[in-house]
Coordinates of C-alpha atoms and ligand atoms in Angstrom, one line a residue:
M1 CA 17.2 -1.5 26.9
K2 CA 16.4 1.9 28.5
P3 CA 19.0 4.6 26.8
N4 CA 20.3 7.6 29.5
R5 CA 18.2 10.6 29.2
N6 CA 20.4 13.0 28.3
D7 CA 21.9 10.7 25.6
P8 CA 21.7 11.2 22.1
C9 CA 18.5 9.5 20.7
W10 CA 18.1 6.2 19.4
C11 CA 16.6 7.3 16.2
G12 CA 19.7 9.3 15.6
S13 CA 18.4 12.9 15.8
G14 CA 21.1 14.7 17.5
L15 CA 18.3 15.6 20.1
K16 CA 18.7 14.5 23.5
Y17 CA 17.0 11.2 24.2
K18 CA 14.5 13.5 26.8
K19 CA 13.5 15.7 24.1
C20 CA 12.7 13.3 21.5
H21 CA 11.5 10.1 21.5
E22 CA 11.0 9.6 25.2
P23 CA 7.7 10.3 25.6
I24 CA 6.7 8.4 22.8
D25 CA 8.4 5.0 23.9
E26 CA 6.5 5.7 27.5
K27 CA 3.9 5.6 25.3
I28 CA 4.3 2.7 23.9
A29 CA 5.1 1.1 27.0
F30 CA 1.7 2.0 27.9
Y31 CA -0.1 0.1 25.4
K32 CA 2.3 -2.6 25.5
S33 CA 1.4 -2.9 29.1
Q34 CA -2.6 -3.0 28.1
G35 CA -2.2 -5.8 26.3
H36 CA -2.1 -4.0 22.8
I37 CA 0.4 -4.8 20.0
V38 CA 3.0 -2.0 19.6
P39 CA 6.0 -1.2 16.6
S40 CA 9.0 -2.1 17.2
R41 CA 11.6 0.7 16.9
K42 CA 12.7 -0.8 13.4
L43 CA 9.5 0.7 12.4
L44 CA 9.4 3.6 13.1
K45 CA 11.5 5.6 10.7
T46 CA 13.6 8.6 11.4
P47 CA 13.0 11.9 9.4
E48 CA 16.1 10.9 7.6
Q49 CA 14.7 7.8 6.5
I50 CA 11.0 9.3 5.7
E51 CA 12.7 11.9 3.6
G52 CA 14.4 8.7 1.6
I53 CA 11.2 7.0 1.3
R54 CA 9.6 10.3 0.1
Q55 CA 12.1 10.6 -2.7
S56 CA 11.0 7.0 -3.8
S57 CA 7.1 8.1 -3.7
K58 CA 8.6 11.0 -6.3
I59 CA 9.5 8.7 -8.6
N60 CA 6.4 5.6 -8.2
I61 CA 4.1 9.0 -8.7
A62 CA 6.0 9.7 -11.6
V63 CA 5.8 6.7 -13.3
L64 CA 2.0 6.0 -12.7
D65 CA 1.7 9.7 -14.1
A66 CA 3.9 8.3 -17.0
V67 CA 1.1 5.6 -17.2
S68 CA -2.0 7.4 -17.5
Q69 CA -0.4 9.2 -20.2
V70 CA -0.7 6.6 -22.6
I71 CA -2.6 3.2 -21.4
R72 CA -5.6 2.6 -23.9
A73 CA -7.0 -0.1 -25.2
G74 CA -5.3 -2.2 -27.9
M75 CA -2.0 -1.9 -25.7
T76 CA -0.2 -4.6 -24.1
T77 CA 0.8 -5.5 -20.4
E78 CA 4.2 -5.7 -21.6
E79 CA 4.0 -2.4 -23.1
I80 CA 3.5 -1.4 -19.7
N81 CA 6.0 -2.8 -18.0
T82 CA 8.5 -1.5 -20.6
L83 CA 7.3 2.0 -19.7
V84 CA 7.5 1.3 -16.0
D85 CA 10.6 -0.3 -16.3
Q86 CA 12.3 2.7 -18.2
K87 CA 10.7 5.4 -16.8
T88 CA 11.9 4.2 -13.3
R89 CA 15.5 3.7 -13.9
E90 CA 15.6 7.1 -15.9
M91 CA 14.9 8.8 -12.5
G92 CA 17.5 6.7 -11.0
G93 CA 14.8 3.9 -8.9
I94 CA 15.0 0.5 -9.1
P95 CA 11.7 -1.1 -10.0
A96 CA 11.0 -3.2 -7.2
P97 CA 9.0 -6.4 -8.0
L98 CA 11.3 -7.5 -11.1
N99 CA 12.7 -10.4 -9.2
Y100 CA 11.2 -9.8 -5.4
E101 CA 10.7 -13.6 -4.1
G102 CA 10.7 -14.6 -7.9
F103 CA 8.9 -12.4 -9.6
P104 CA 9.2 -11.5 -13.4
K105 CA 8.3 -8.2 -14.4
S106 CA 8.6 -4.5 -13.3
V107 CA 5.1 -4.0 -12.0
C108 CA 1.8 -5.9 -11.6
V109 CA -1.2 -5.7 -14.1
S110 CA -4.3 -6.7 -13.0
I111 CA -7.6 -6.6 -15.3
N112 CA -11.0 -7.2 -14.6
D113 CA -11.3 -10.5 -12.1
Q114 CA -8.1 -10.6 -11.7
V115 CA -7.1 -9.1 -7.8
C116 CA -4.0 -8.3 -7.9
H117 CA -0.6 -9.8 -9.0
G118 CA -1.2 -9.8 -12.9
I119 CA 2.1 -10.5 -14.8
P120 CA 2.6 -8.5 -17.8
S121 CA 2.6 -10.1 -21.2
S122 CA 2.4 -9.6 -24.7
D123 CA -0.4 -11.7 -25.6
D124 CA -2.8 -9.6 -23.1
V125 CA -4.1 -7.0 -24.9
L126 CA -5.9 -4.2 -23.0
K127 CA -9.5 -4.1 -24.4
E128 CA -12.6 -1.4 -24.3
G129 CA -14.3 -1.8 -20.7
D130 CA -11.9 -3.4 -18.6
I131 CA -10.7 -1.8 -15.6
V132 CA -6.9 -2.3 -14.8
N133 CA -4.5 -2.0 -11.8
V134 CA -1.2 -0.9 -12.6
D135 CA 0.5 -1.2 -9.2
V136 CA 4.4 0.1 -9.0
S137 CA 6.8 0.0 -6.5
T138 CA 10.2 1.4 -6.5
I139 CA 13.5 1.3 -4.6
Y140 CA 15.3 4.5 -4.7
Q141 CA 18.8 5.2 -2.5
G142 CA 17.8 1.8 -0.4
Y143 CA 14.5 3.4 0.2
F144 CA 10.9 1.5 -1.0
S145 CA 7.2 3.0 -2.1
D146 CA 4.7 1.5 -3.3
S147 CA 1.1 2.7 -4.8
S148 CA -1.5 1.4 -7.5
R149 CA -4.4 3.1 -9.4
M150 CA -7.2 1.8 -11.4
F151 CA -7.6 2.9 -14.8
L152 CA -10.9 2.9 -16.9
I153 CA -10.3 1.7 -20.5
G154 CA -12.6 3.1 -22.9
E155 CA -16.1 3.1 -21.7
V156 CA -16.5 1.0 -18.6
K157 CA -20.3 -0.4 -17.6
P158 CA -21.8 2.1 -14.9
E159 CA -21.3 -1.0 -12.9
W160 CA -17.7 -1.2 -12.5
K161 CA -16.7 2.1 -12.8
K162 CA -18.9 2.7 -9.6
L163 CA -16.9 -0.4 -8.3
V164 CA -13.5 2.1 -9.5
E165 CA -14.9 4.8 -7.2
V166 CA -16.2 3.0 -4.4
T167 CA -12.6 1.4 -3.8
K168 CA -11.0 5.1 -4.3
Q169 CA -13.3 6.5 -1.7
A170 CA -12.5 3.6 0.7
V171 CA -8.6 4.1 1.2
E172 CA -9.9 7.9 1.9
V173 CA -12.3 6.2 4.5
G174 CA -9.1 4.5 6.0
L175 CA -6.7 7.4 5.7
A176 CA -8.8 9.4 8.1
E177 CA -8.7 7.2 10.6
V178 CA -3.9 7.1 10.2
K179 CA -3.0 9.0 13.6
P180 CA -1.3 8.3 16.0
W181 CA -2.4 6.4 18.8
A182 CA -5.1 4.8 16.8
F183 CA -5.2 1.3 15.8
L184 CA -4.8 -0.3 12.4
G185 CA -8.1 -2.3 13.0
D186 CA -9.6 1.4 13.5
M187 CA -8.7 1.7 9.8
G188 CA -9.4 -1.8 9.1
Q189 CA -12.9 -1.3 10.0
A190 CA -13.6 2.0 8.6
I191 CA -12.8 0.3 5.3
H192 CA -14.2 -2.8 6.0
D193 CA -17.9 -1.2 6.9
F194 CA -17.5 1.4 4.2
V195 CA -17.4 -0.8 1.5
R196 CA -20.2 -3.5 2.7
S197 CA -21.8 -0.7 2.8
H198 CA -22.0 -0.3 -0.9
G199 CA -22.7 -4.5 -1.1
Y200 CA -19.0 -5.4 -2.0
T201 CA -16.5 -7.4 -0.3
V202 CA -12.8 -7.3 0.5
V203 CA -10.5 -10.0 -0.2
E204 CA -8.8 -11.1 3.2
E205 CA -6.4 -13.1 2.3
I206 CA -4.4 -10.1 1.1
G207 CA -3.9 -7.0 3.0
G208 CA -1.3 -3.4 2.9
H209 CA 1.9 -3.6 4.6
G210 CA 4.8 -1.8 6.7
V211 CA 7.6 -0.1 4.1
G212 CA 10.3 2.2 3.3
L213 CA 13.7 0.0 4.3
Q214 CA 11.8 -2.9 2.6
F215 CA 9.5 -3.8 0.4
H216 CA 7.2 -5.8 2.8
E217 CA 7.9 -4.9 6.0
D218 CA 5.9 -5.5 9.2
P219 CA 2.9 -5.0 10.2
F220 CA 0.4 -6.6 7.7
V221 CA -2.5 -4.7 7.4
S222 CA -6.0 -6.2 7.0
Y223 CA -9.6 -4.3 5.8
V224 CA -11.5 -6.6 7.6
S225 CA -9.7 -5.9 11.1
K226 CA -12.0 -4.8 14.1
K227 CA -11.9 -1.1 15.8
G228 CA -9.5 -0.9 18.5
T229 CA -7.1 -3.6 17.8
E230 CA -4.6 -4.6 15.8
M231 CA -1.2 -2.7 15.9
L232 CA -0.7 0.6 17.9
M233 CA 0.0 3.5 15.4
V234 CA 2.8 5.5 16.0
P235 CA 4.8 8.4 14.4
G236 CA 7.1 7.7 12.0
M237 CA 5.9 4.0 10.6
V238 CA 5.0 4.1 7.0
F239 CA 2.3 1.8 5.5
T240 CA 0.3 1.0 2.8
I241 CA -3.3 0.7 2.8
E242 CA -4.6 -1.3 -0.5
P243 CA -7.9 -2.6 0.4
M244 CA -8.6 -4.9 -2.5
V245 CA -13.3 -5.0 -3.3
N246 CA -15.1 -7.4 -4.9
L247 CA -18.3 -6.5 -6.8
G248 CA -19.4 -10.4 -5.9
K249 CA -18.2 -12.8 -3.8
R250 CA -15.0 -12.4 -1.5
D251 CA -13.5 -15.7 -2.1
V252 CA -10.4 -15.7 -3.9
F253 CA -7.7 -18.2 -5.7
V254 CA -4.0 -18.4 -6.8
D255 CA -3.5 -18.9 -10.7
A256 CA -2.2 -22.2 -10.6
Q257 CA 0.6 -21.9 -14.1
N258 CA 2.1 -19.1 -12.3
D259 CA 1.6 -19.0 -9.0
W260 CA 1.3 -15.1 -8.4
T261 CA -1.8 -13.7 -9.7
I262 CA -5.0 -13.9 -7.9
Y263 CA -8.7 -14.0 -9.7
T264 CA -11.8 -13.6 -7.8
Q265 CA -13.5 -17.7 -7.1
D266 CA -17.0 -16.1 -9.1
G267 CA -15.2 -14.1 -11.4
S268 CA -16.5 -10.5 -10.9
P269 CA -14.4 -8.2 -11.5
S270 CA -12.2 -6.5 -8.7
A271 CA -10.4 -3.2 -7.8
Q272 CA -7.7 -1.8 -5.5
W273 CA -6.1 1.8 -4.9
E274 CA -3.5 1.9 -3.5
I275 CA -1.4 4.8 -1.1
T276 CA 1.7 5.3 0.9
V277 CA 1.3 6.7 4.2
A278 CA 3.7 8.5 7.3
V279 CA 2.0 7.9 10.6
T280 CA 3.2 11.6 11.8
E281 CA 2.9 13.9 15.0
T282 CA -0.7 15.2 14.3
G283 CA -2.2 12.3 12.0
H284 CA -0.3 11.5 8.7
E285 CA 1.3 12.5 5.4
V286 CA 0.1 11.1 2.2
L287 CA 3.8 10.1 0.2
T288 CA 2.1 8.9 -2.5
W289 CA -1.4 8.8 -4.2
Ligands
MF3_1 N1 2.9 -4.1 -5.0 C1 2.7 -5.1 -4.4 C2 2.1 -4.3 -3.3 O1 1.1 -3.9 -2.8 C3 3.5 -6.1 -4.3 C4 3.6 -7.4 -5.2 S1 4.6 -8.0 -5.0 C5 5.3 -8.2 -6.4 O2 2.3 -4.8 -1.7 F1 6.2 -9.0 -6.3 F2 3.9 -8.8 -7.4 F3 5.9 -7.5 -7.1
CO2 CO1 2.1 -2.9 -1.3

């Protein structure tokens, strides 16, 4: 349905359609006619929604900062869970993982060969030499944010430390590709090429996602995709960049007991950093680091 050009824009900005989303809608329609995957309207957040996601992201970052202050050898992952839960609620947020599709805890903590979705437990004690991903996701006034960082516990083998550093750089390499009228595959290929140039592998089965009004929205964001393919990036889209990078082979399996935690098949360590990013009219805005 094509709105009247002088009617208020569908995005709720209060501007006339012709002064707001009309040129964007026309451009999207053009790319669609060329056979590209394009975002639906609900994936294009309004300035007000972006502001909500920004506030949610602030809590997410503060929680990760709090974790970074205390994480150390001897701590259990359950203690990290308690901290994340308390800190999030203190700031008026709700931890998004708790009860999400049955997930039993408030944060994912994944150690060494755990690729992601590690479930905190009082039996799991962090030890010197571990590399640990803490993946925090927040709901604030209905808006979702999602980001994760790696932590090195004491002295870590240089080989593992490098994996962690290169994975962080991979997110930056991907981020450089985030701009309107580029494709998610531009980012996917940039990350994949960069990771492969260091001899590491990228997990294919799990990836990033749209985020903001829900925890996981369209599109699925792959890091093994090809330049010029996948969804068109349009101002207002918000999604995560969160490649999972393995020191060894790319293959992974799901824990048969808890049906959540993903491990590397070959037992090699895996690293991941995650940010939430918004596509803007001129490029992008990183909402979480
Ligand atoms: N934070 C994870 C992500 O990046 C979400 C995991 S779902 C959960 O997508 F239930 F395990 F939290
Ligand atoms: Co995510």
